[in-house]
PDB file of N, CA and C in Angstrom:
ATOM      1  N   UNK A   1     105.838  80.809  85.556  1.00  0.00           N
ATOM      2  CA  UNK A   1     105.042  81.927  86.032  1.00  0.00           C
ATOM      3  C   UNK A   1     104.433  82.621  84.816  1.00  0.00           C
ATOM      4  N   UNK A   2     103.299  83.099  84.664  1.00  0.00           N
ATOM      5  CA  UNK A   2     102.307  83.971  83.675  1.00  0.00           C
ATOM      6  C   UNK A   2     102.428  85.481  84.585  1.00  0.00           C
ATOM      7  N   UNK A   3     102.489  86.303  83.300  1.00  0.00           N
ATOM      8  CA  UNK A   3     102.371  87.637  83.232  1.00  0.00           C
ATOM      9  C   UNK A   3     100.845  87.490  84.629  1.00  0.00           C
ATOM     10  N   UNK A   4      99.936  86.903  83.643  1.00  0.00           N
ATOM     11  CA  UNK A   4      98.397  87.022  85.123  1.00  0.00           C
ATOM     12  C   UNK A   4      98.596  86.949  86.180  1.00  0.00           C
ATOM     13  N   UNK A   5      99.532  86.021  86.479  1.00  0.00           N
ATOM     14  CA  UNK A   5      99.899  85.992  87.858  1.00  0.00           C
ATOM     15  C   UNK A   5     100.106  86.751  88.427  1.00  0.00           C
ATOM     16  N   UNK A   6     101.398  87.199  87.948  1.00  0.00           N
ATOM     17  CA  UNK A   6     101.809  88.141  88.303  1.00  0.00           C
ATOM     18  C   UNK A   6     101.099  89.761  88.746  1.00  0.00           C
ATOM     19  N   UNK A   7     100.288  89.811  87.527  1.00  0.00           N
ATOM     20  CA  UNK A   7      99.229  90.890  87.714  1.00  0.00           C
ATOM     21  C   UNK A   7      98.735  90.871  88.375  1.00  0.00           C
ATOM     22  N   UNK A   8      97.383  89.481  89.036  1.00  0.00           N
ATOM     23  CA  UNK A   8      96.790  89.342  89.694  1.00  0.00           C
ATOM     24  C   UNK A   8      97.424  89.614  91.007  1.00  0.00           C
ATOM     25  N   UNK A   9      98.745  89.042  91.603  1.00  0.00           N
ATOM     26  CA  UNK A   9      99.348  89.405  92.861  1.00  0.00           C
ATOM     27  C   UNK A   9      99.597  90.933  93.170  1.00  0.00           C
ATOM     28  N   UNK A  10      99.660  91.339  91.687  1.00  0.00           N
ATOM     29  CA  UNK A  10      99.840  93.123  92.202  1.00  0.00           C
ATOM     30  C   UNK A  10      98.637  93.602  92.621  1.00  0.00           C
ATOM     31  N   UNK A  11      97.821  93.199  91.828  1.00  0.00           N
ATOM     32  CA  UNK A  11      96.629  93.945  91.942  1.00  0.00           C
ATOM     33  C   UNK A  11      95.409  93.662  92.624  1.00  0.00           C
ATOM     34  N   UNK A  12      95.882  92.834  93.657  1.00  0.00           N
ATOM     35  CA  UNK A  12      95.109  91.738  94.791  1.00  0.00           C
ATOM     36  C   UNK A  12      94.812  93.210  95.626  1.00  0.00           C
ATOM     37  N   UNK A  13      93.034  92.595  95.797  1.00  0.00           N
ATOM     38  CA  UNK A  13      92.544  94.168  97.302  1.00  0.00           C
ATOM     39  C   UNK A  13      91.907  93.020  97.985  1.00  0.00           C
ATOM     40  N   UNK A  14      92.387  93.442  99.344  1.00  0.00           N
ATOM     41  CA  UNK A  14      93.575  93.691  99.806  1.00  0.00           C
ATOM     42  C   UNK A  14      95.278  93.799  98.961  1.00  0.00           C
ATOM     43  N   UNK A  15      96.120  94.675  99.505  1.00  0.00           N
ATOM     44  CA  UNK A  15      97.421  94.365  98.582  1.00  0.00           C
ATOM     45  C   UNK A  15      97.757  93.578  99.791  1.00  0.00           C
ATOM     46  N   UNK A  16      98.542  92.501  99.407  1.00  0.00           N
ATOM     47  CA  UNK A  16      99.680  91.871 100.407  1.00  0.00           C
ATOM     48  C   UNK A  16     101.373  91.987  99.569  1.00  0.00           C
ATOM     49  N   UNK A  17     101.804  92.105 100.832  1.00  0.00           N
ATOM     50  CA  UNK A  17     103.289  92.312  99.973  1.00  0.00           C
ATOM     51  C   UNK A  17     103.600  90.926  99.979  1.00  0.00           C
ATOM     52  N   UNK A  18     104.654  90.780  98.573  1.00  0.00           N
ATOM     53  CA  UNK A  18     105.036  89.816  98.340  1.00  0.00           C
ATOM     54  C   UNK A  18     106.746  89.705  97.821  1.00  0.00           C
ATOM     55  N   UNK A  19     107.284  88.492  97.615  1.00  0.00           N
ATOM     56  CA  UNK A  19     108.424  88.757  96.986  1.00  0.00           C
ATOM     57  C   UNK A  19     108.515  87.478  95.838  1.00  0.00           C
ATOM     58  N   UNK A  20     109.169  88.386  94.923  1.00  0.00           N
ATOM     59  CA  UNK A  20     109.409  87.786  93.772  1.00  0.00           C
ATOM     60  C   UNK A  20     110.784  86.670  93.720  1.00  0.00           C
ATOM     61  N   UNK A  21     110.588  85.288  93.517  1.00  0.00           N
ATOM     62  CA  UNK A  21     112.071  84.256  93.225  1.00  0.00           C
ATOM     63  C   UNK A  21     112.335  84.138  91.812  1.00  0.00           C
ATOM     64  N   UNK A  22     113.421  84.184  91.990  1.00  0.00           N
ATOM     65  CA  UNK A  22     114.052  84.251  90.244  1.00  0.00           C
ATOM     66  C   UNK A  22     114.619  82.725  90.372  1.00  0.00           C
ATOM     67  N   UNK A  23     114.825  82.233  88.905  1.00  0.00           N
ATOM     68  CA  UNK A  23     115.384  80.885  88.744  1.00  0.00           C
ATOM     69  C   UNK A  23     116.649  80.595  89.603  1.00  0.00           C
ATOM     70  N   UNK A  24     117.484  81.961  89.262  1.00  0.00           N
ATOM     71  CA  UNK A  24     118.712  82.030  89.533  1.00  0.00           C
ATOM     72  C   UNK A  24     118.787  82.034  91.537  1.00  0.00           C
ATOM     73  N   UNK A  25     118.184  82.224  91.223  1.00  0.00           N
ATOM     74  CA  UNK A  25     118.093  82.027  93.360  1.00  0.00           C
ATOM     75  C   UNK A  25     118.003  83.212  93.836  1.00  0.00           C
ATOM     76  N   UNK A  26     117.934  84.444  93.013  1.00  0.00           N
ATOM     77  CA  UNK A  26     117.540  85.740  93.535  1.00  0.00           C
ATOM     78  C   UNK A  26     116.118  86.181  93.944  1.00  0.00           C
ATOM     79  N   UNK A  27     116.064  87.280  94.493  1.00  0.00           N
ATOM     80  CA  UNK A  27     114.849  87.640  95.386  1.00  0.00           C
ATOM     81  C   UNK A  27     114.128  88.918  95.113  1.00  0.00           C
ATOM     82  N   UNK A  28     113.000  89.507  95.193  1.00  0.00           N
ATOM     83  CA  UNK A  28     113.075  91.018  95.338  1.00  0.00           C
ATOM     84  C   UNK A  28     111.576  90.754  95.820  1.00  0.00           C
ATOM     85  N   UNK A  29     112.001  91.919  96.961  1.00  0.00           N
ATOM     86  CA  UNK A  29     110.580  91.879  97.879  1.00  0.00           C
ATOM     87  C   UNK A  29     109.861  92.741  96.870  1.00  0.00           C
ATOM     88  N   UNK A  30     108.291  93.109  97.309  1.00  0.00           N
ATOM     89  CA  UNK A  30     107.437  94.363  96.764  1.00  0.00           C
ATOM     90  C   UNK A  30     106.546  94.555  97.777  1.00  0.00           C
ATOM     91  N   UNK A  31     107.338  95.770  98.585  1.00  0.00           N
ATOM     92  CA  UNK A  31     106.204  96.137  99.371  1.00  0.00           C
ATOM     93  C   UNK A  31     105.067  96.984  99.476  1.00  0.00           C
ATOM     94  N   UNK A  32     104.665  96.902  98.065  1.00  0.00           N
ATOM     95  CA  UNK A  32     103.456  97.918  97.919  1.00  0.00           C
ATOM     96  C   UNK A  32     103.398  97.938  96.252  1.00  0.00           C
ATOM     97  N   UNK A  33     101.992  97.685  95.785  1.00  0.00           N
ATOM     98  CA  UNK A  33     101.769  97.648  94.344  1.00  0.00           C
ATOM     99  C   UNK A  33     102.797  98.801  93.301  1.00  0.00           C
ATOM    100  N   UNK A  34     103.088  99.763  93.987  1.00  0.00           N
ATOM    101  CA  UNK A  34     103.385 100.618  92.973  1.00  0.00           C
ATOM    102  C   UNK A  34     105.278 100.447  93.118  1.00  0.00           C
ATOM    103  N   UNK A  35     106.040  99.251  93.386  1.00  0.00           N
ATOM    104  CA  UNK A  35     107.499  98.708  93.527  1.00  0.00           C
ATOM    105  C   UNK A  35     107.190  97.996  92.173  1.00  0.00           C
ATOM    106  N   UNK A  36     106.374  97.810  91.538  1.00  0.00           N
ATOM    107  CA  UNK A  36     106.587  96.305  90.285  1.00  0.00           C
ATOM    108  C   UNK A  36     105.578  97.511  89.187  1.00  0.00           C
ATOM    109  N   UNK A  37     106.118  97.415  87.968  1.00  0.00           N
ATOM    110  CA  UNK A  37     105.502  98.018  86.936  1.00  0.00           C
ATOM    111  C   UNK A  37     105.873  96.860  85.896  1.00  0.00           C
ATOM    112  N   UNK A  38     104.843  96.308  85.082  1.00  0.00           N
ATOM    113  CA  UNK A  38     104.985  94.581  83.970  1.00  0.00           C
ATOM    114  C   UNK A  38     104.414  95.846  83.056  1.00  0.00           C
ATOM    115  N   UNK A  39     105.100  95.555  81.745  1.00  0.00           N
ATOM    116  CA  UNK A  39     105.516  95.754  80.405  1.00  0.00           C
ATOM    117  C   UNK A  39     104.249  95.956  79.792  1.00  0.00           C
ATOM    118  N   UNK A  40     103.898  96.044  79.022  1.00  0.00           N
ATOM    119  CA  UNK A  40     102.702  96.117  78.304  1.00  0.00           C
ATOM    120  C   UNK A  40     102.510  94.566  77.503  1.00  0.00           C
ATOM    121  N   UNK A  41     103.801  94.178  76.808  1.00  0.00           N
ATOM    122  CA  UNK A  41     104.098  93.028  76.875  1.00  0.00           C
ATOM    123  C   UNK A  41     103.437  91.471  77.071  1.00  0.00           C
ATOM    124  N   UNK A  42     104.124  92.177  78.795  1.00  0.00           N
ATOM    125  CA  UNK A  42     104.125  91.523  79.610  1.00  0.00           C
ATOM    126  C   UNK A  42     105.519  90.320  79.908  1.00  0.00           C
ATOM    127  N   UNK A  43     106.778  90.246  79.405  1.00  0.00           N
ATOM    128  CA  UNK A  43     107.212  89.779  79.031  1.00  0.00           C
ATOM    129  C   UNK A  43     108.622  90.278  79.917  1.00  0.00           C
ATOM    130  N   UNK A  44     108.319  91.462  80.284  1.00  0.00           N
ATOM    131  CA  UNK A  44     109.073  92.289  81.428  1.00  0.00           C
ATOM    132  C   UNK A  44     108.707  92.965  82.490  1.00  0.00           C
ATOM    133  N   UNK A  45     109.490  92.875  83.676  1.00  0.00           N
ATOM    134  CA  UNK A  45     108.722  93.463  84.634  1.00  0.00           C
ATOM    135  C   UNK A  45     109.768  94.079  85.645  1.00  0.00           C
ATOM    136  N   UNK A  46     109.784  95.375  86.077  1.00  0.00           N
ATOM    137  CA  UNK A  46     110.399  96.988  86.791  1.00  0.00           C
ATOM    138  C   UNK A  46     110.168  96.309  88.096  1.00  0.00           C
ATOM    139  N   UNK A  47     111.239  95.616  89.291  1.00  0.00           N
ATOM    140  CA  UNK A  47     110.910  95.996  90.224  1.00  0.00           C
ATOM    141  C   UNK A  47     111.598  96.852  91.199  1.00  0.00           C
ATOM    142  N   UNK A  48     111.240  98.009  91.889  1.00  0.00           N
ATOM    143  CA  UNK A  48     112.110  99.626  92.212  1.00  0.00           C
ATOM    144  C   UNK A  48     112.201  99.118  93.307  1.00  0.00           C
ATOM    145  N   UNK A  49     113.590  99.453  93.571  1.00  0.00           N
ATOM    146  CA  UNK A  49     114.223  99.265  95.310  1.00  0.00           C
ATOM    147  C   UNK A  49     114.074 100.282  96.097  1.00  0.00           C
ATOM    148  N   UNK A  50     114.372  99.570  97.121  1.00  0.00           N
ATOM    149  CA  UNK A  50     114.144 101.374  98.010  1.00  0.00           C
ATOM    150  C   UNK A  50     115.125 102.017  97.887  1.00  0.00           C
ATOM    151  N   UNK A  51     116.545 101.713  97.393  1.00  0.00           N
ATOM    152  CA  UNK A  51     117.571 102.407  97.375  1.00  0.00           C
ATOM    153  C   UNK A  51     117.223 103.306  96.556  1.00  0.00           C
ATOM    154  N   UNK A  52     116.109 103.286  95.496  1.00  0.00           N
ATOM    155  CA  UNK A  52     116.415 104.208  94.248  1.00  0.00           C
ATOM    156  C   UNK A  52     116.411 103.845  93.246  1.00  0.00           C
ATOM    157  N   UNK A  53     117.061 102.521  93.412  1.00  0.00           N
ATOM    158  CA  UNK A  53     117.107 101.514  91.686  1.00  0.00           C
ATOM    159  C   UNK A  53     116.233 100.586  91.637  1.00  0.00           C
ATOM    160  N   UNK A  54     116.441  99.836  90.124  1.00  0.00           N
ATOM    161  CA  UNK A  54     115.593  99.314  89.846  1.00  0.00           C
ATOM    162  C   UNK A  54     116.053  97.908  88.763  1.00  0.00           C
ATOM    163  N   UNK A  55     115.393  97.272  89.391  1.00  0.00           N
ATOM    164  CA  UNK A  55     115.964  95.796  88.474  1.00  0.00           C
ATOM    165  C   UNK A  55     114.802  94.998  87.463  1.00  0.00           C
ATOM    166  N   UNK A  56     115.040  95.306  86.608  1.00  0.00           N
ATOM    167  CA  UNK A  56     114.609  94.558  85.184  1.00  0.00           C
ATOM    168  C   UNK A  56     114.448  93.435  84.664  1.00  0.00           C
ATOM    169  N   UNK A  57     113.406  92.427  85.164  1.00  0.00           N
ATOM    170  CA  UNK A  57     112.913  90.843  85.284  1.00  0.00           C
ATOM    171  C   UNK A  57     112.588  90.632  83.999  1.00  0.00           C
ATOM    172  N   UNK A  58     113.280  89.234  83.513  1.00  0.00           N
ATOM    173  CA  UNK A  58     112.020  88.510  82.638  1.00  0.00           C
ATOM    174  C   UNK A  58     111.344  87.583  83.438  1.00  0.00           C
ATOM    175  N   UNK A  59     110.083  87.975  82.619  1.00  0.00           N
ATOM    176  CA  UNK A  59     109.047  87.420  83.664  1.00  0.00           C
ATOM    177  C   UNK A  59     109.041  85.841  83.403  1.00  0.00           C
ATOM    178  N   UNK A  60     109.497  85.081  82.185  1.00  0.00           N
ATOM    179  CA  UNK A  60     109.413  83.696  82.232  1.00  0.00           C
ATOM    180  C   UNK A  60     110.292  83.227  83.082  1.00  0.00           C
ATOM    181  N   UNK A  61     111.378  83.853  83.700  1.00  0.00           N
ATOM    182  CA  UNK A  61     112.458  83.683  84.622  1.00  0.00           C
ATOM    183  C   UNK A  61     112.235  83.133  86.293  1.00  0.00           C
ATOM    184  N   UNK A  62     110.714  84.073  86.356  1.00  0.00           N
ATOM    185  CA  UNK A  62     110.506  83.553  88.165  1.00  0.00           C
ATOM    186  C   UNK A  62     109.660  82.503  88.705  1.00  0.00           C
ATOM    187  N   UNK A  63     110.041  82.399  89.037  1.00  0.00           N
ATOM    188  CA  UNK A  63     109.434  80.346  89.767  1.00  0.00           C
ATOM    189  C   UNK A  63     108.616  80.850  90.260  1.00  0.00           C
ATOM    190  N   UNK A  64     108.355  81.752  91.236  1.00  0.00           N
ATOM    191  CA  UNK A  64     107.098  81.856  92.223  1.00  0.00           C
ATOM    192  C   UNK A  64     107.447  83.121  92.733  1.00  0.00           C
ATOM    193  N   UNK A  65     106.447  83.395  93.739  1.00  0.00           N
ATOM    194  CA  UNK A  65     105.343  84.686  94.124  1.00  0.00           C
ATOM    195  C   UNK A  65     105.526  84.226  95.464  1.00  0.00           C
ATOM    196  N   UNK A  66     105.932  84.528  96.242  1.00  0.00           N
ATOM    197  CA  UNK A  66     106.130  84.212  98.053  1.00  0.00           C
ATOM    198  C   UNK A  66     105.169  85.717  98.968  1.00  0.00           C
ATOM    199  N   UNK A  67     103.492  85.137  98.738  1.00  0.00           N
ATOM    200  CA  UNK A  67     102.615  86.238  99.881  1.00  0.00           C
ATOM    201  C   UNK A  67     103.395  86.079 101.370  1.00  0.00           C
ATOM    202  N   UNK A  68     103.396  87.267 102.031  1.00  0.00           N
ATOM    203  CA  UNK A  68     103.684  87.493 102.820  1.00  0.00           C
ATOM    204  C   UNK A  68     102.913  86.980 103.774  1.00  0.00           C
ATOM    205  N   UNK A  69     103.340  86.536 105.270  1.00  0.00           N
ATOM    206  CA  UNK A  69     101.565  86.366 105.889  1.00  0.00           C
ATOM    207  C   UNK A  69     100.655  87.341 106.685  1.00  0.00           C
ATOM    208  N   UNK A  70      99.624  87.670 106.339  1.00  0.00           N
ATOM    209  CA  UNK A  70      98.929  88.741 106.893  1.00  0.00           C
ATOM    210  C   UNK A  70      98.622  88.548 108.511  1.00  0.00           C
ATOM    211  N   UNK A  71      98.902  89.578 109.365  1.00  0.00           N
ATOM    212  CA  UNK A  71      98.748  89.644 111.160  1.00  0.00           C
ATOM    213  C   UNK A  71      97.131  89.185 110.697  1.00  0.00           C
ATOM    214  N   UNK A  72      96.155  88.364 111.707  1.00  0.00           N
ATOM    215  CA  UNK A  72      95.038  88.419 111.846  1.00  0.00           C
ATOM    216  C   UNK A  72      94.626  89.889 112.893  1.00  0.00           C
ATOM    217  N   UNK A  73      93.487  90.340 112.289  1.00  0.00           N
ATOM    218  CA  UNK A  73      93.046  91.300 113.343  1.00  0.00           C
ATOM    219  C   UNK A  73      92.642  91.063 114.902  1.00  0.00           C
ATOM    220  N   UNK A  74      92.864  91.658 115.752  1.00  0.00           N
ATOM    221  CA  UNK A  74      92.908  91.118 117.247  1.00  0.00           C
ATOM    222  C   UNK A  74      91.451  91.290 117.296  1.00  0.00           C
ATOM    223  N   UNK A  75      90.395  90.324 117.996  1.00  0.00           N
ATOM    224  CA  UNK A  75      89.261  90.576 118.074  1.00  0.00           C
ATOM    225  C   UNK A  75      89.071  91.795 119.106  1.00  0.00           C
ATOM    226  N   UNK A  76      88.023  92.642 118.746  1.00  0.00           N
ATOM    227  CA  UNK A  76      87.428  93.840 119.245  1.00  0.00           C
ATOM    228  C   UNK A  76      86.650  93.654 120.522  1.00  0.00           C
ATOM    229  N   UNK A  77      87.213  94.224 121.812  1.00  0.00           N
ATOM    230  CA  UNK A  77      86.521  94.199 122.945  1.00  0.00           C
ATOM    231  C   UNK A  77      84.887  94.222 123.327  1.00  0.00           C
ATOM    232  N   UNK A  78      84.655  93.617 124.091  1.00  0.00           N
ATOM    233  CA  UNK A  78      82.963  93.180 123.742  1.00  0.00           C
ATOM    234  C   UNK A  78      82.759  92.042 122.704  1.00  0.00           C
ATOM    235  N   UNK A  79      83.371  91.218 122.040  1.00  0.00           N
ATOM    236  CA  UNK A  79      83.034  90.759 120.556  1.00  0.00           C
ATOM    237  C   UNK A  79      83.149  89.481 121.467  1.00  0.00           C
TER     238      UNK A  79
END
């Protein structure tokens, strides 16, 4: 995984939430751009739980980026 990636998934407009896989077989969702803060670095990356805390990634550590899948919009009456 690249720091870009990573960026790019945060900073995707639309946001889609996503969750982060670690080598180790761990997980951490992000449901909203401002759960993941990457290092200046880039080399580390903050992602905040809802509990309050917060767990401290190296970023060469995660295999992949799991997008969530987006509902399609229901077509609009008359359409």
């Amino acid at each position: 995984m690249t720091t870009e990636q990573l960026r790019h998934t945060r900073n995707a407009d639309p946001y889609v939430p996503f969750t982060i896989q670690m080598a180790g077989g761990t997980s951490y969702r992000v449901p909203h751009r401002d759960y993941l803060s990457i290092h200046p670095t880039g080399s580390i990356a903050t992602v905040y739980l809802p509990n309050g805390c917060a767990s401290i990634l190296d970023v060469m550590l995660i295999t992949e980026l799991v997008a969530e899948a987006v509902p399609s919009s229901p077509p609009k009456n008359g359409a």
